[in-house]
Each structure stands twice: as structure tokens, then as C-alpha cells.
XYZ file of C-alpha atoms in Angstrom:
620
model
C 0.000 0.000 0.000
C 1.032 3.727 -0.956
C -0.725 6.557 0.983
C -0.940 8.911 -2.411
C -2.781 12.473 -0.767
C -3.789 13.347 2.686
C -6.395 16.427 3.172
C -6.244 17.736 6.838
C -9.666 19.664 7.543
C -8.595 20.804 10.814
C -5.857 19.561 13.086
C -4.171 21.416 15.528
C -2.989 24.553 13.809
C -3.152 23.000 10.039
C -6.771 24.214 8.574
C -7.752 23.106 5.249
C -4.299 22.107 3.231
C -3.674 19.013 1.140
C -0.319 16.986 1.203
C 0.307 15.058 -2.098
C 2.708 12.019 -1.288
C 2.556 10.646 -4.728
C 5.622 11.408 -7.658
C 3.265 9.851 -10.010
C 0.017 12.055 -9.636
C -1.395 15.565 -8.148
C -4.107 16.074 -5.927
C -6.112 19.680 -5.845
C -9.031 19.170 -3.356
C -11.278 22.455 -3.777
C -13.951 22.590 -0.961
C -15.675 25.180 -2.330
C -16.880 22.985 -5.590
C -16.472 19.441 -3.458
C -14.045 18.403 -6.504
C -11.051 16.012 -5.818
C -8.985 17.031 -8.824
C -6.189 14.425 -10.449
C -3.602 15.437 -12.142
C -0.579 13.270 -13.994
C 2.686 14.455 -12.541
C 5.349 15.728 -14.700
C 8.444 13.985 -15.393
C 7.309 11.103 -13.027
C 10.135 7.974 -12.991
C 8.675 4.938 -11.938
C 11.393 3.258 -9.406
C 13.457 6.439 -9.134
C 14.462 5.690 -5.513
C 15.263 1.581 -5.493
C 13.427 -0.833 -6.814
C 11.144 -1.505 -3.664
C 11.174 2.187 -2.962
C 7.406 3.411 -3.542
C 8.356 6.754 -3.123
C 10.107 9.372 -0.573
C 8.214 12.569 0.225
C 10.458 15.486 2.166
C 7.943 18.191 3.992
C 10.492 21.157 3.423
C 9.529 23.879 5.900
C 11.100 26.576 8.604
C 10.428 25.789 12.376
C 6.981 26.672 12.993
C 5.741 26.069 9.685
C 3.888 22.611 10.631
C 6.079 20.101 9.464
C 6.084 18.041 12.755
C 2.182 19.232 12.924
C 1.462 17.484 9.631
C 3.477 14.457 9.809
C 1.906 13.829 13.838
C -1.418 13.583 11.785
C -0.416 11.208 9.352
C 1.442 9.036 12.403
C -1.982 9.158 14.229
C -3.844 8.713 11.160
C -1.899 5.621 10.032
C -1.993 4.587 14.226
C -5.910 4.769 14.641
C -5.641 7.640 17.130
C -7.438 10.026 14.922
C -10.998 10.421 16.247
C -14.106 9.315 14.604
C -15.144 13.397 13.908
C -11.582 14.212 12.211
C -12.056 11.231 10.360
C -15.213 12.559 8.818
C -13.239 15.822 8.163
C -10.319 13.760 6.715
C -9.966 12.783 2.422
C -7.048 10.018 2.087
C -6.365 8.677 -1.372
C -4.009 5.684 -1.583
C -2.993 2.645 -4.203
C -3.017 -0.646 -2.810
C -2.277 -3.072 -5.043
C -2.952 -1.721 -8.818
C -5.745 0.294 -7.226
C -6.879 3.713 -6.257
C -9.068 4.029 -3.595
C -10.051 7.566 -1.438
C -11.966 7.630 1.986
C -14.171 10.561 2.514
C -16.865 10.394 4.875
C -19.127 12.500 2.247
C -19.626 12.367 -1.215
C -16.945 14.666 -3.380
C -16.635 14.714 -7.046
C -13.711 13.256 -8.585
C -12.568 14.586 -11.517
C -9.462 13.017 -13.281
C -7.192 13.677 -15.938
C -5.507 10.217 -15.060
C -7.002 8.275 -17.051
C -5.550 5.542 -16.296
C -7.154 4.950 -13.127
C -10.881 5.180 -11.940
C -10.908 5.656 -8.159
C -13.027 3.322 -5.702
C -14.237 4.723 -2.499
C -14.005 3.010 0.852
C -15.744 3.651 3.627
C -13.904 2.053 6.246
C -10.623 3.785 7.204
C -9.765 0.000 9.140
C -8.953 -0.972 5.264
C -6.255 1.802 5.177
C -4.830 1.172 8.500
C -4.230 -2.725 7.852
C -2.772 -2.741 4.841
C 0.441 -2.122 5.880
C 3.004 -1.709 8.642
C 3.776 2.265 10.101
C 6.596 3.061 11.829
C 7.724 6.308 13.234
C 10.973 7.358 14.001
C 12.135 10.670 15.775
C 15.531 12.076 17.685
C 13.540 14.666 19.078
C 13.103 15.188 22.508
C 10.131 17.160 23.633
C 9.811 17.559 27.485
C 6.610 19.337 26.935
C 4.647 15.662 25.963
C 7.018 13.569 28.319
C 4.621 12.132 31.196
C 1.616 12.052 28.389
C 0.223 9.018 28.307
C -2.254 9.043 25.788
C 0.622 10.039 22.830
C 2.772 7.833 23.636
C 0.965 4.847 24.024
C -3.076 5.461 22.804
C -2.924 7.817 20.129
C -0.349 5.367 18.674
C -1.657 2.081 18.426
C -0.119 -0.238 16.567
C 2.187 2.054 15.156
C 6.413 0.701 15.190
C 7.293 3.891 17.521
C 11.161 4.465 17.349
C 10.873 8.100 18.631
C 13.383 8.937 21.912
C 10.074 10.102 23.302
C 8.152 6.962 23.595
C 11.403 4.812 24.281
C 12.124 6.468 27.005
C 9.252 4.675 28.398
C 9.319 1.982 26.478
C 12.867 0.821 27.106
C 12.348 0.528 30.907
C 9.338 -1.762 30.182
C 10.891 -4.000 28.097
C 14.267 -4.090 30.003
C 12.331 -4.326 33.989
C 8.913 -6.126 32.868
C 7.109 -3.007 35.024
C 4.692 -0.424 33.602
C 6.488 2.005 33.088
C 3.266 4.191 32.200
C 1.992 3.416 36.233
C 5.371 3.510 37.725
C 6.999 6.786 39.128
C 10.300 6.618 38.090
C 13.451 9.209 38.069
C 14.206 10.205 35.132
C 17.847 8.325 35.869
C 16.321 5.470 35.907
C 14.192 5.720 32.308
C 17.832 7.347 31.241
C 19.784 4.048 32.102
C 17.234 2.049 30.400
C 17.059 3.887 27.106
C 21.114 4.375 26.954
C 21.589 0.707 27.319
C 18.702 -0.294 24.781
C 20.361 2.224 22.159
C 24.112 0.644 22.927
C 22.678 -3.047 22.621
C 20.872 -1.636 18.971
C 24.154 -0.075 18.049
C 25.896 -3.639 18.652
C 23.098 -5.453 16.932
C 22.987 -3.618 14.138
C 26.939 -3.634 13.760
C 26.379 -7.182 13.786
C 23.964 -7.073 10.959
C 26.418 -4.826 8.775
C 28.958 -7.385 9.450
C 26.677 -10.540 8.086
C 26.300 -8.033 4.998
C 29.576 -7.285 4.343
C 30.354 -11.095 4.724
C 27.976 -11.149 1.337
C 30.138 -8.684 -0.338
C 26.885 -5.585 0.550
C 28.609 -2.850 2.201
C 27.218 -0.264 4.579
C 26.042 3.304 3.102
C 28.230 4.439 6.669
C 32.048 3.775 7.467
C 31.273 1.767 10.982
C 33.179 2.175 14.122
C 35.936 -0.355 14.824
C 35.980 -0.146 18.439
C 34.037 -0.450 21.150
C 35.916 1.694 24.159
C 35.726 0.689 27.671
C 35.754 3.441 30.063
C 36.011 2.821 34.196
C 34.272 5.650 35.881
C 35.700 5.819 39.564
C 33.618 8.012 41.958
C 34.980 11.145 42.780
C 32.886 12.051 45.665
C 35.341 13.261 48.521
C 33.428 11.031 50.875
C 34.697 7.744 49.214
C 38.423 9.027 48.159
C 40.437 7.690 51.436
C 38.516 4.011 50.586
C 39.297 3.759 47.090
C 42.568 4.641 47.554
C 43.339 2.542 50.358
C 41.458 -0.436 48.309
C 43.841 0.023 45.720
C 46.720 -0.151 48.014
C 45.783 -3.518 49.548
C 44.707 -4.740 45.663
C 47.999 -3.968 44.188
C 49.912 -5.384 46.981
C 47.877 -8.218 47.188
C 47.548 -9.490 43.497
C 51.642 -8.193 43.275
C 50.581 -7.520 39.500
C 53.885 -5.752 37.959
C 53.926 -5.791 34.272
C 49.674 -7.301 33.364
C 48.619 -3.910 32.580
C 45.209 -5.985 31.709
C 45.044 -7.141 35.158
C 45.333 -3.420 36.505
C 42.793 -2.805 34.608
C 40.379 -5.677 35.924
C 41.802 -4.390 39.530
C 39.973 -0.832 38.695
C 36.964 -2.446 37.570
C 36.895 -4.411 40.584
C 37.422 -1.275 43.100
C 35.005 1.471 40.644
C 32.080 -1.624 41.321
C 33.043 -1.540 45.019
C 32.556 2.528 45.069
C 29.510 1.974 42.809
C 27.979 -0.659 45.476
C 28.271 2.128 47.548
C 27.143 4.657 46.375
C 23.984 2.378 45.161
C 23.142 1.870 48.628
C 23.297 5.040 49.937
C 20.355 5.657 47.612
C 18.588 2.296 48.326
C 18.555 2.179 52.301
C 18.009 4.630 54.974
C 21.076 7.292 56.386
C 22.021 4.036 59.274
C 21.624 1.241 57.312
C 24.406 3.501 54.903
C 26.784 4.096 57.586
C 27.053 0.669 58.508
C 27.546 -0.893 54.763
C 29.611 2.315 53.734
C 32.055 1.134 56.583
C 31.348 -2.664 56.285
C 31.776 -3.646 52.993
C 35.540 -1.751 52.303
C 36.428 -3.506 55.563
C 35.309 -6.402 54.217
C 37.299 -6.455 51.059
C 40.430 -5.042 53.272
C 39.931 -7.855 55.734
C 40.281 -10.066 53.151
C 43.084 -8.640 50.791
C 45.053 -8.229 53.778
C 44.747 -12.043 55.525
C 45.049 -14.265 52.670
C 47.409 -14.936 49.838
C 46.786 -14.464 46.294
C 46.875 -17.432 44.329
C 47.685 -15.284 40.982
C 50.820 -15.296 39.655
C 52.893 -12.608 38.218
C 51.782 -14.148 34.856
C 49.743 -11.689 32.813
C 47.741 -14.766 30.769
C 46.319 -15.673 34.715
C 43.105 -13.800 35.268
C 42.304 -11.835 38.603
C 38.788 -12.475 38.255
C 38.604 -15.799 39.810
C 39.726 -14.216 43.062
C 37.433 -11.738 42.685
C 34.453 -13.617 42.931
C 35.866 -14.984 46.223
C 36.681 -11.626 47.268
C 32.576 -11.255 46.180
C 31.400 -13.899 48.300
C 33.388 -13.210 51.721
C 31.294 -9.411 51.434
C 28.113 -11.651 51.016
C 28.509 -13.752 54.526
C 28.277 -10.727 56.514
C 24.900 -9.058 54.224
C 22.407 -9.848 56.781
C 19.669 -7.857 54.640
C 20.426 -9.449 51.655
C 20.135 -5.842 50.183
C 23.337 -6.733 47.779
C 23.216 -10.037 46.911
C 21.729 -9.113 43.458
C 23.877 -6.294 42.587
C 27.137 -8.166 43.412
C 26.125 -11.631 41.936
C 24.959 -9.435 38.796
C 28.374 -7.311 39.142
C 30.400 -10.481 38.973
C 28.953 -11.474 35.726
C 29.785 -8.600 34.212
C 33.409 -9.103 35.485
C 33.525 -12.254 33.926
C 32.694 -11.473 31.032
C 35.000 -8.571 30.820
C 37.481 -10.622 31.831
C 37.264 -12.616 28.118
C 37.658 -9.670 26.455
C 40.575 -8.129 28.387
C 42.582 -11.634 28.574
C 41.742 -11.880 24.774
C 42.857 -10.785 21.020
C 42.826 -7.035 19.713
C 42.340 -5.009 22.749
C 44.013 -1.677 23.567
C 45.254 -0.888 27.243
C 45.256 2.666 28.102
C 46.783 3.130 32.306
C 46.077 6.356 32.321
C 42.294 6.612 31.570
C 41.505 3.397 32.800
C 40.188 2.749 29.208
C 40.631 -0.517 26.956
C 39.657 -0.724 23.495
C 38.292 -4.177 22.037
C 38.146 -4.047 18.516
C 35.086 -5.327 16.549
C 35.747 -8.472 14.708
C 33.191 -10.869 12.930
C 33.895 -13.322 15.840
C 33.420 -10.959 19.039
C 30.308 -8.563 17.638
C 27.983 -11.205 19.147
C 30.095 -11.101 22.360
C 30.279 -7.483 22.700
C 26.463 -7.013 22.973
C 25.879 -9.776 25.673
C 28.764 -7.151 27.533
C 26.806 -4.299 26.633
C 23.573 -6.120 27.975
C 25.764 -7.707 31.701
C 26.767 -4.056 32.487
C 23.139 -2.378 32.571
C 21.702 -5.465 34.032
C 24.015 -3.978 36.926
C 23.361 -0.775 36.566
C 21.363 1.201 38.822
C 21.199 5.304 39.945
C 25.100 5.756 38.927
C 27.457 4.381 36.677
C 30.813 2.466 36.791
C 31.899 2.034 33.404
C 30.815 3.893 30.338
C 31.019 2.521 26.664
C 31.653 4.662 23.733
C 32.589 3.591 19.656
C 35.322 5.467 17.614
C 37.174 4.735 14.491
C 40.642 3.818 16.291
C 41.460 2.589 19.989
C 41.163 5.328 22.937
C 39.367 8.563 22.746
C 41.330 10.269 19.779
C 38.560 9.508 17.321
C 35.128 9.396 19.018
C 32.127 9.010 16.948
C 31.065 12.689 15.570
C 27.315 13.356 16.904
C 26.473 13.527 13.308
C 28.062 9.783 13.057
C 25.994 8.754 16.478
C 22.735 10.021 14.859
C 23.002 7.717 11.389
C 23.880 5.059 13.391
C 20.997 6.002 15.760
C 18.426 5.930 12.664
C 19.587 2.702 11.173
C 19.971 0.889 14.699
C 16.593 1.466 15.521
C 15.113 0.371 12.184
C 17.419 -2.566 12.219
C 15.700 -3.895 15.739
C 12.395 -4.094 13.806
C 11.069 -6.867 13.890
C 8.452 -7.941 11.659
C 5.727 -11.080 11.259
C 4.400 -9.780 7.545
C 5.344 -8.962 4.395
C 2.914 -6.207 4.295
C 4.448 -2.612 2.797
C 5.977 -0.057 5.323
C 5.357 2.990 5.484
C 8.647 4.937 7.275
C 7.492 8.371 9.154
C 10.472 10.218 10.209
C 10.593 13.968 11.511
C 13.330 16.427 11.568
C 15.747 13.714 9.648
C 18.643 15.907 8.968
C 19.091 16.985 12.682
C 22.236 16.898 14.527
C 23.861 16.324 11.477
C 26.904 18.157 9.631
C 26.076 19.959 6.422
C 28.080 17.320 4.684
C 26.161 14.181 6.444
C 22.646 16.354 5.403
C 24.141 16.334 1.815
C 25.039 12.352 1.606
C 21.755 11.345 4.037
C 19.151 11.004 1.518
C 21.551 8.475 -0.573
C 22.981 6.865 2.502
C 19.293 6.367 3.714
C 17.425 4.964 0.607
C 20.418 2.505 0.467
C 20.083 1.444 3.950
C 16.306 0.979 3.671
C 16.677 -0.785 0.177
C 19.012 -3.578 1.802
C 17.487 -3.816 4.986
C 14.030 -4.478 3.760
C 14.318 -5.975 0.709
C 11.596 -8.282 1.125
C 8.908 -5.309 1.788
C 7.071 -2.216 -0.316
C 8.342 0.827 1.152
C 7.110 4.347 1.508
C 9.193 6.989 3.179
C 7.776 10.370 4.081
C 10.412 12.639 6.151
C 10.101 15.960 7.701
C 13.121 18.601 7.102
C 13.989 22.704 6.643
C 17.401 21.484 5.285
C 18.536 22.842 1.526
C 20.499 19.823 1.308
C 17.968 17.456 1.470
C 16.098 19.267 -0.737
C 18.631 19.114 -3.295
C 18.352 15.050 -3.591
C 14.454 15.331 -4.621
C 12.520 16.125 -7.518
C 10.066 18.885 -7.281
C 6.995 16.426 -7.607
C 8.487 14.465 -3.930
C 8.906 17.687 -2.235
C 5.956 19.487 0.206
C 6.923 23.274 1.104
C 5.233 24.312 3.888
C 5.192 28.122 5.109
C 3.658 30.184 7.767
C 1.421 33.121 6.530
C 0.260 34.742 9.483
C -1.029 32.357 11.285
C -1.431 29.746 8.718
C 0.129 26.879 7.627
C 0.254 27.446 3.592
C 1.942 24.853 0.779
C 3.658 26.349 -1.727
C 3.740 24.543 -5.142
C 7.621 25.472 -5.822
C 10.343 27.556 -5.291
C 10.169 31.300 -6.114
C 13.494 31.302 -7.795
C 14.221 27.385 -8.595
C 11.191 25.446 -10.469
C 12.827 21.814 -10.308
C 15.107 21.065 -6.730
C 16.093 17.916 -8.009
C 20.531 18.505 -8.556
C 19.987 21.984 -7.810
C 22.966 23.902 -6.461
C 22.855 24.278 -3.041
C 23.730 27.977 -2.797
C 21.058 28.894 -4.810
C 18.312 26.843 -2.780
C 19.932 28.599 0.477
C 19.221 32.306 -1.248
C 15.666 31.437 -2.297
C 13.072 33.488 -0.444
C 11.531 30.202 1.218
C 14.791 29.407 2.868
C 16.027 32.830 4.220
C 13.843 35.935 3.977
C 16.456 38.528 5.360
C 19.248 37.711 2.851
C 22.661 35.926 3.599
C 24.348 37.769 6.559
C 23.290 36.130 10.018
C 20.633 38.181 12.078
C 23.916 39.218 14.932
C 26.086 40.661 11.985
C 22.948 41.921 10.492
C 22.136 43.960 13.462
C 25.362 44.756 13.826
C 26.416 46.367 10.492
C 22.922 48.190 10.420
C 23.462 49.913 13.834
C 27.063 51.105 12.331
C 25.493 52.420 8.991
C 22.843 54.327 11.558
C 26.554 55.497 13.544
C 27.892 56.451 10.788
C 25.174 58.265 9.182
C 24.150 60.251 12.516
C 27.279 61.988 12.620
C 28.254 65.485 10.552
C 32.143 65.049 10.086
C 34.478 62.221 11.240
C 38.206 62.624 11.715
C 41.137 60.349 10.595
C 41.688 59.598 14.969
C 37.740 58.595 15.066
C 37.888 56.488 12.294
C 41.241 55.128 13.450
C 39.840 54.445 16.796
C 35.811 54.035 16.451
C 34.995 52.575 13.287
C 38.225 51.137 11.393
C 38.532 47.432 12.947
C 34.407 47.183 13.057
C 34.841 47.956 8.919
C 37.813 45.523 8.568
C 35.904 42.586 10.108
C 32.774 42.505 7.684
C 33.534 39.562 4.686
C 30.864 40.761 2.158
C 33.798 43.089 0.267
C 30.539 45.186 -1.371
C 28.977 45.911 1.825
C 32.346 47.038 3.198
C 32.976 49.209 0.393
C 29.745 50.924 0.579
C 29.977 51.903 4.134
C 33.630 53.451 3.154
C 32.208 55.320 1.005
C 29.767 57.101 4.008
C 33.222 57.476 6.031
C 34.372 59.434 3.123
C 31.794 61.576 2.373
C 31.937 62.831 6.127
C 35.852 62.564 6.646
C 38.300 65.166 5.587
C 41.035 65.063 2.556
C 43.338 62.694 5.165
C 41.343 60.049 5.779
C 40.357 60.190 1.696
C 43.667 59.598 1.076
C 43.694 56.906 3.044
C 40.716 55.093 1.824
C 41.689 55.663 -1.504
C 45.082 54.033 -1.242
C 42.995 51.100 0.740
C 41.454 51.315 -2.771
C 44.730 51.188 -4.829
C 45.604 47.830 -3.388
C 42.589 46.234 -3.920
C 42.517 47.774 -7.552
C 46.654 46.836 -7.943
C 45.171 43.336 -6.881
C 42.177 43.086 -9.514
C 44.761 44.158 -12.054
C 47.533 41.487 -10.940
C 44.904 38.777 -11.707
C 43.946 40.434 -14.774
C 47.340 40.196 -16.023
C 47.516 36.805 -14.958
C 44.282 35.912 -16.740
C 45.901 37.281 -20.049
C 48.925 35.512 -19.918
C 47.031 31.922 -19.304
């Protein structure tokens, strides 16, 4: 199924507009007559995006201009949260199959000039909804519809909902088994949920790139190679004179000299300890804290400082076993059993660290307290069941922190632009689907967080991703975006321009300067009355240079020492060379013959310049 034209008759702030989503045809919906006008679409390519690529729709518009407005309609359309009375308000037009259908809940005329197709009516907007498979994605968070409910969840329905607003919720739920709709939680604690859901995607989907690669498919996106470990040691002053006198008593004890790998283990070991902690400080009462916050170092000291390691000086020998006994002499004094979980759920996460430090293509860095693993075929599967162990133990605060990047340590970080593609494609990777029915892909404010040159390659990197990934299904994509660069990628006949008139939401058919967007250059689209209304210059320079023209112009004569000291280095700074010529020339028609001179032989360089190049020119 292809949704083809959408007329809103009132939603929110959108009154009375119709959204064509088809490259093929053009709907005109006049009220007035109660005609649904068709129209063929010029210079329509069937296939133009991939070959199960229906078609991709970009709602082009400035921030306010009800992109988000429009494409939350056709999410809660799609969903079944639209009520019954905006239904009846509501015309929808879309193919399924060879066929053209249109709901309307009262008899329009339709007049068509595509002959090709006669359009049957439906009554039943159930017909539209189950015909295929929605999903929404957004980055976007919006504290304003947080703790609602009825978005989220309701208004929704069966909808595939990828935005960071409802997984906030959502990842808790799946990740605790609680409702996390009923439950008041800190936001922490949806926080810790989400992060870890979006690491675990990140790792799955690296995963999936790598069984593609293995067929010779490459991903649209140069991956990261390494997954960064990161041990994040508590720095409150109340804990300082433990950790360091745990790490004392574990060095001495363990007599580790040259296993830099070990060291590392050692830290993880004593950052859990300070974690434990500092968990039950926020789990048990101020007493119950004093006791354990005294108890459980003395514990591990006790123990570190009566007994003999059974390690060896050998780096291969792991720490770890030794650990977990370390682990089980703090358990025989727990008489509340308040950290039996956390520590049996702690040492898991040990062990399996453990593999990965004691194993092929890691990085030590000492002096972060950072290791690098490096992603292999054999270890991608690994790495997520890591991912997943940590945040099982996580709880209010954090001991280690995981981060990808291009080469081992922190040198090369992913960009945020990098972080956000892989965000997109993660989450539509952990899709999982039952059907073969046609998708239709919602996504709003796609270009965001991204470099100009990642807005400029997303639209190819995208349809590429989406064309591998699901192969086996029809797919519709309808984005919202204000960027130039994305509009750049589409033909005029895929592209909605939204603008605010007042206090309407208006579409504009095209560009005032640029009829077809499709290869258009970029520059151009930027200058083009939608895009920017007040020129080029940014609004602070703007302001700027105007109140200095105002300066300048207020005053009756202006000396060689004023301009010198008042208005020289405020001239030298603007970049538009026209604009800084023209305000010379107000200087100079209020200065005396001194400070001509000395524009004019500011003048006679830039004209010796211009002639330089001429000459140049010439001789070429």
C-alpha cells in the first residue's frame, strides 16, 4: 500500500491544506466545488528511488511552519488515534495493489485527468490502517509531551514507535517487565534504560552490517571499529580515602607488575566496590548507609590483607577468579540481603569482561583506565551480551561507560552527526516484523544533529540502507526537514513546502526562484526566499552592520583619529567586500582630505590586486 494524498480539515494549527505524497500524480481538493482534482505528474520515474522504494516525500519547511504538525497527523492517522469526527473531516487517497481508492466520509466529485485509473471509495478507514506496517521514528526530545500518556501509548496504536520520546518509556518496560506508564520513576532510571537499549541496537545492528559485508553488501556508513571501555571511579570526597586505600591492599595483594590488563580488571573491581556504595546510599536509609559504607571496604580489606593471592605474576592468569571470592566473603556478613543481586549481577559482568581483556585485539590505556576491544566478525555477538551484563548492573550511577570510535582510545570518538546515522539505522534494524505487508517509514526532523556534509550524503545513505534492509517489503518513506540539502536530492513532484502566513500553515507549489530542486545547487536553494527571507548575513552581523550604517550616518564630520579608533577594525571585520565598500564610502563623504587619502590608497591595493589577476588571466 502507498498513501498517495492526505487532506487535513482541521488539526491542531493545520486548517484546510492538502499533502500530495505521490511522484506519479497531483491532488487539488477544492472545498468550495467538493471536486477532488487528479492530475498526472510531470516527469514522473517509476522506481526512481530503489526498486522496492514506492516513493520518498520530504515536507520542506522553517520551524513553525507545521512540518512536525502534519506528519503527527499522518502518524496518528496511520496509528488509529485520529478520532471518529476528524475522520469525517479527513480525504485520504491511496494505491493498494494496482488500485486507487479515497476515503471521505461525504460524497466529493472526482474529476481526473488520469485516465488511467478510476478511483473506488471506501468507507472504512480500518482498510487503510491494515494494509500495511507504520513506523515512526524521531531524535527529538520534547519535554513538553514527556509524562503524556495518551501520545505515547493510545494515540499510537499499533504504530512501530522508534521516537526517543516513547522509548524512554518503552525501554524501561521492556528491560524491567514493570509499567512504566503506572510507575513513578526518576528520570535516571528511564535514562539508564534507554542508553543501554540504544548501545545493545548499536551492537546489533553492527552485527547485521557485518553478516552483509560477509555477502560482499557494504554499509552506506564507514562503521566504528571499536568499542571503548571506560572505568568511571567516583569522585565524591566522601569515598576518596577508601578507594585509595582499596587500591593499596589490591595492588599489593595481586603483586601484579607488568599485566597492565590485570590493573585494569583491579579498577573495575574497586570502581564496582565505590559503585555498590554509592547504590546503597540511595537504596537504604542514612544508618543502614553508615554501617555498609564502613562494612563492605572492611570487608574487602579484611580479606586482601589475611590471605594470599593465588595469581601469579603471569599476565595470561586472570584476577577475576579471586574476585568472585573476594565477592562472596562481602556476602557472609549481608544480613539484609540488600546486595546479593547487585554483586552476583556485578560479577557477571566481570567475567565477562574478563574474556575480552585476557583476549585478542584489545588496547590498554593506564592512564584513563580505558581498553579498546576491537570489533571483529567473531566478538560482535560477544560485545552485545557485555553491553547487555553491564546495565543489568546498573542502577542510579554508573561504573563504566562505553563509547565507539574509528581507532582505539578517545582520539577519534564518533562525531554526533556519526551517532545520529547510526541512531536511525539501529533502531530500524531492531524491527522486527511477522508480515510482508508494505511499510510505510514516518520520520521527523531527519537531517538533525547532522553536519552539512552528512545532510548532503543522508538522503543516498538512507534509501540505500532501507533498500538492503528491507528488501523483502514495499516501502514508503515520508520525512520531515527545513534542510537545503535534502532538498537538493528530490525532484520537485516528492517535495511538500510548507510556510507560515500569518497564522497559517500554507503549501507552496515550488520555489520562487528554482522550479525543479532535483541537482539543484545548493547555494542557490539557500538564497531562495523560502529558505532565508532577510538575505545571507546572520541576524547578529545583520544587526550589527545596520546599527554602524545608523553610527555612521548620525554623525556630521568624522576625523582620521575617530575612524582610526571608532569605526576602522568594526569595517575591517565585515567579509561581504561590497557591503564594506559601501559603508567606506559614508566614512568618506563625512571625513576630511586625510582620511580620503587613506581610503583611496585602501582602494589602490585592492585595484593593484584586480589588475595582478587580470594580467595573470591574459597571460594563461
Amino acid at each position: 500500500m502507498e498513501i498517495l494524498y492526505f487532506y487535513i480539515k482541521q488539526y491542531k494549527a493545520i486548517h484546510n491544506i492538502g499533502i500530495n505524497l505521490s511522484n506519479e500524480f497531483k491532488f487539488q481538493f477544492n472545498e468550495k466545488e467538493n471536486n477532488l482534482i487528479i492530475l498526472n505528474s510531470e516527469h514522473y520515474i517509476p522506481s526512481f528511488f530503489g526498486k522496492n522504494i514506492s516513493n520518498l516525500t520530504a515536507i520542506i519547511g522553517e520551524n513553525g511552519a507545521g512540518k512536525t504538525t502534519a506528519l503527527s497527523y499522518m502518524v496518528e492517522y496511520l496509528s488509529g488515534g485520529i478520532h471518529n469526527h476528524q475522520d469525517d473531516n479527513s480525504i485520504v487517497v491511496f494505491r493498494k495493489a494496482n488500485q486507487i481508492f479515497y476515503f471521505s466520509a461525504h460524497e466529493i466529485n472526482i474529476i481526473s485527468e488520469a485516465n488511467t485509473y478510476t478511483l473506488k471509495r471506501v468507507l472504512d478507514t480500518e482498510n487503510i490502517r491494515s494494509s500495511a506496517v507504520t513506523i515512526f521514528l524521531s531524535n527529538v526530545f520534547d519535554p513538553t509531551s514527556y509524562y503524556t500518556h495518551n501520545y505515547l501509548n493510545g494515540q499510537l496504536g499499533e504504530t512501530k514507535n522508534l521516537s526517543t520520546q516513547y522509548l524512554l518509556y518503552n525501554d524501561y518496560q521492556n528491560r524491567t517487565g514493570q509499567d512504566a506508564h503506572r510507575k513513578i520513576l526518576t528520570y535516571e532510571q528511564r535514562f539508564s534504560a534507554f542508553a543501554a537499549e540504544e548501545m545493545i541496537r548499536i551492537a546489533r545492528l553492527l552485527r547485521w552490517i557485518g553478516q552483509k559485508e560477509a555477502k560482499g553488501i557494504p554499509f552506506p556508513v564507514n562503521p566504528p571499529s571499536y568499542l571503548n571501555i571506560s572505568l568511571v571511579l567516583n569522585e565524591n570526597e566522601e569515598y576518596q580515602d577508601t578507594i585509595k586505600k582499596l587500591q593499596q591492599a589490591s595492588e599489593k595483594y595481586f603483586d601484579i607488575r607488568k599485566s597492565e590488563r590485570n590493573k585494569f580488571l583491579i579498577n573495575a573491581f574497586i570502581a564496582s566496590i565505590a559503585y555498590i556504595l554509592n547504590e546503597i546510599k540511595f537504596i537504604v536509609g542514612a544508618d543502614m548507609f553508615r554501617n555498609a559504607h564502613e562494612n563492605v571496604p572492611k570487608r574487602v580489606l579484611d580479606y586482601l590483607n589475611n590471605n594470599k593471592s593465588k595469581n601469579t605474576t603471569n599476565e595470561k592468569n586472570s584476577i577475576v577468579p579471586e574476585i568472585r571470592d573476594i565477592f562472596h566473603f562481602i556476602l557472609e556478613t549481608d544480613k539484609h540481603g540488600i546486595l546479593n543481586q547487585k554483586i552476583y549481577s556485578i560479577q557477571r559482568f566481570l567475567e565477562a569482561l574478563d574474556k575480552f581483556v585476557h583476549g585478542r585485539n584489545i588496547n590498554v590505556f593506564k592512564e584513563n583506565n580505558l581498553i579498546s576491544v576491537e570489533i571483529t566478525k567473531a566478538n560482535k555477538g560477544n560485545l552485545e551480551n557485555l553491553i547487555e551484563d553491564y546495565y543489568e548492573t546498573k542502577g542510579i550511577s554508573s561504573y563504566v561507560d562505553f563509547f565507539f570510535s574509528h581507532s582505539p582510545g578517545t582520539d577519534s570518538s564518533l562525531s554526533s552527526g556519526e551517532y545520529a546515522l547510526l541512531l536511525i539505522f539501529s533502531r530500524l534494524n531492531s524491527i522486527s516484523l511477522d508480515s510482508k505487508k508494505p511499510l510505510i517509514i514516518l520520520i521527523d526532523e531527519a537531517e538533525l544533529a547532522l553536519h552539512p556534509q552528512w545532510q548532503k550524503q543522508f538522503i543516498y545513505h538512507f534509501v540505500d540502507f532501507i533498500e538492503t534492509r528491507f528488501k523483502n517489503h514495499r516501502v514508503q518513506i515520508i520525512l520531515t526537514a527545513h534542510s537545503p540539502f535534502i532538498l537538493s536530492d528530490l525532484p520537485s513532484n516528492c517535495v511538500v513546502l510548507l510556510k507560515k502566513e500569518k497564522d497559517r500553515t500554507t503549501i507552496h507549489s515550488s520555489l520562487k526562484s528554482i522550479k525543479e530542486t532535483f541537482g539543484a545547487n545548493i547555494h542557490e536553494l539557500f538564497t531562495d526566499a523560502f529558505f532565508l527571507q532577510d538575505g545571507l548575513i546572520g541576524e547578529f552581523a545583520r544587526i550589527k552592520i545596520r546599527d554602524l550604517i545608523h553610527e555612521i550616518l548620525e554623525q556630521d564630520k568624522i576625523s582620521l583619529e575617530e575612524f582610526e579608533n571608532k569605526y576602522k577594525n568594526r569595517i575591517e571585520i565585515i567579509g561581504e567586500q561590497f557591503l564594506k565598500a559601501k559603508i567606506l564610502e559614508l566614512i568618506a563623504e563625512k571625513s576630511d582630505v586625510q582620511l580620503i587619502d587613506k581610503i583611496i590608497d585602501r582602494r589602490s591595493i585592492e585595484i593593484e590586486v584586480l589588475r595582478q589577476i587580470r594580467n595573470g588571466k591574459k597571460n594563461d
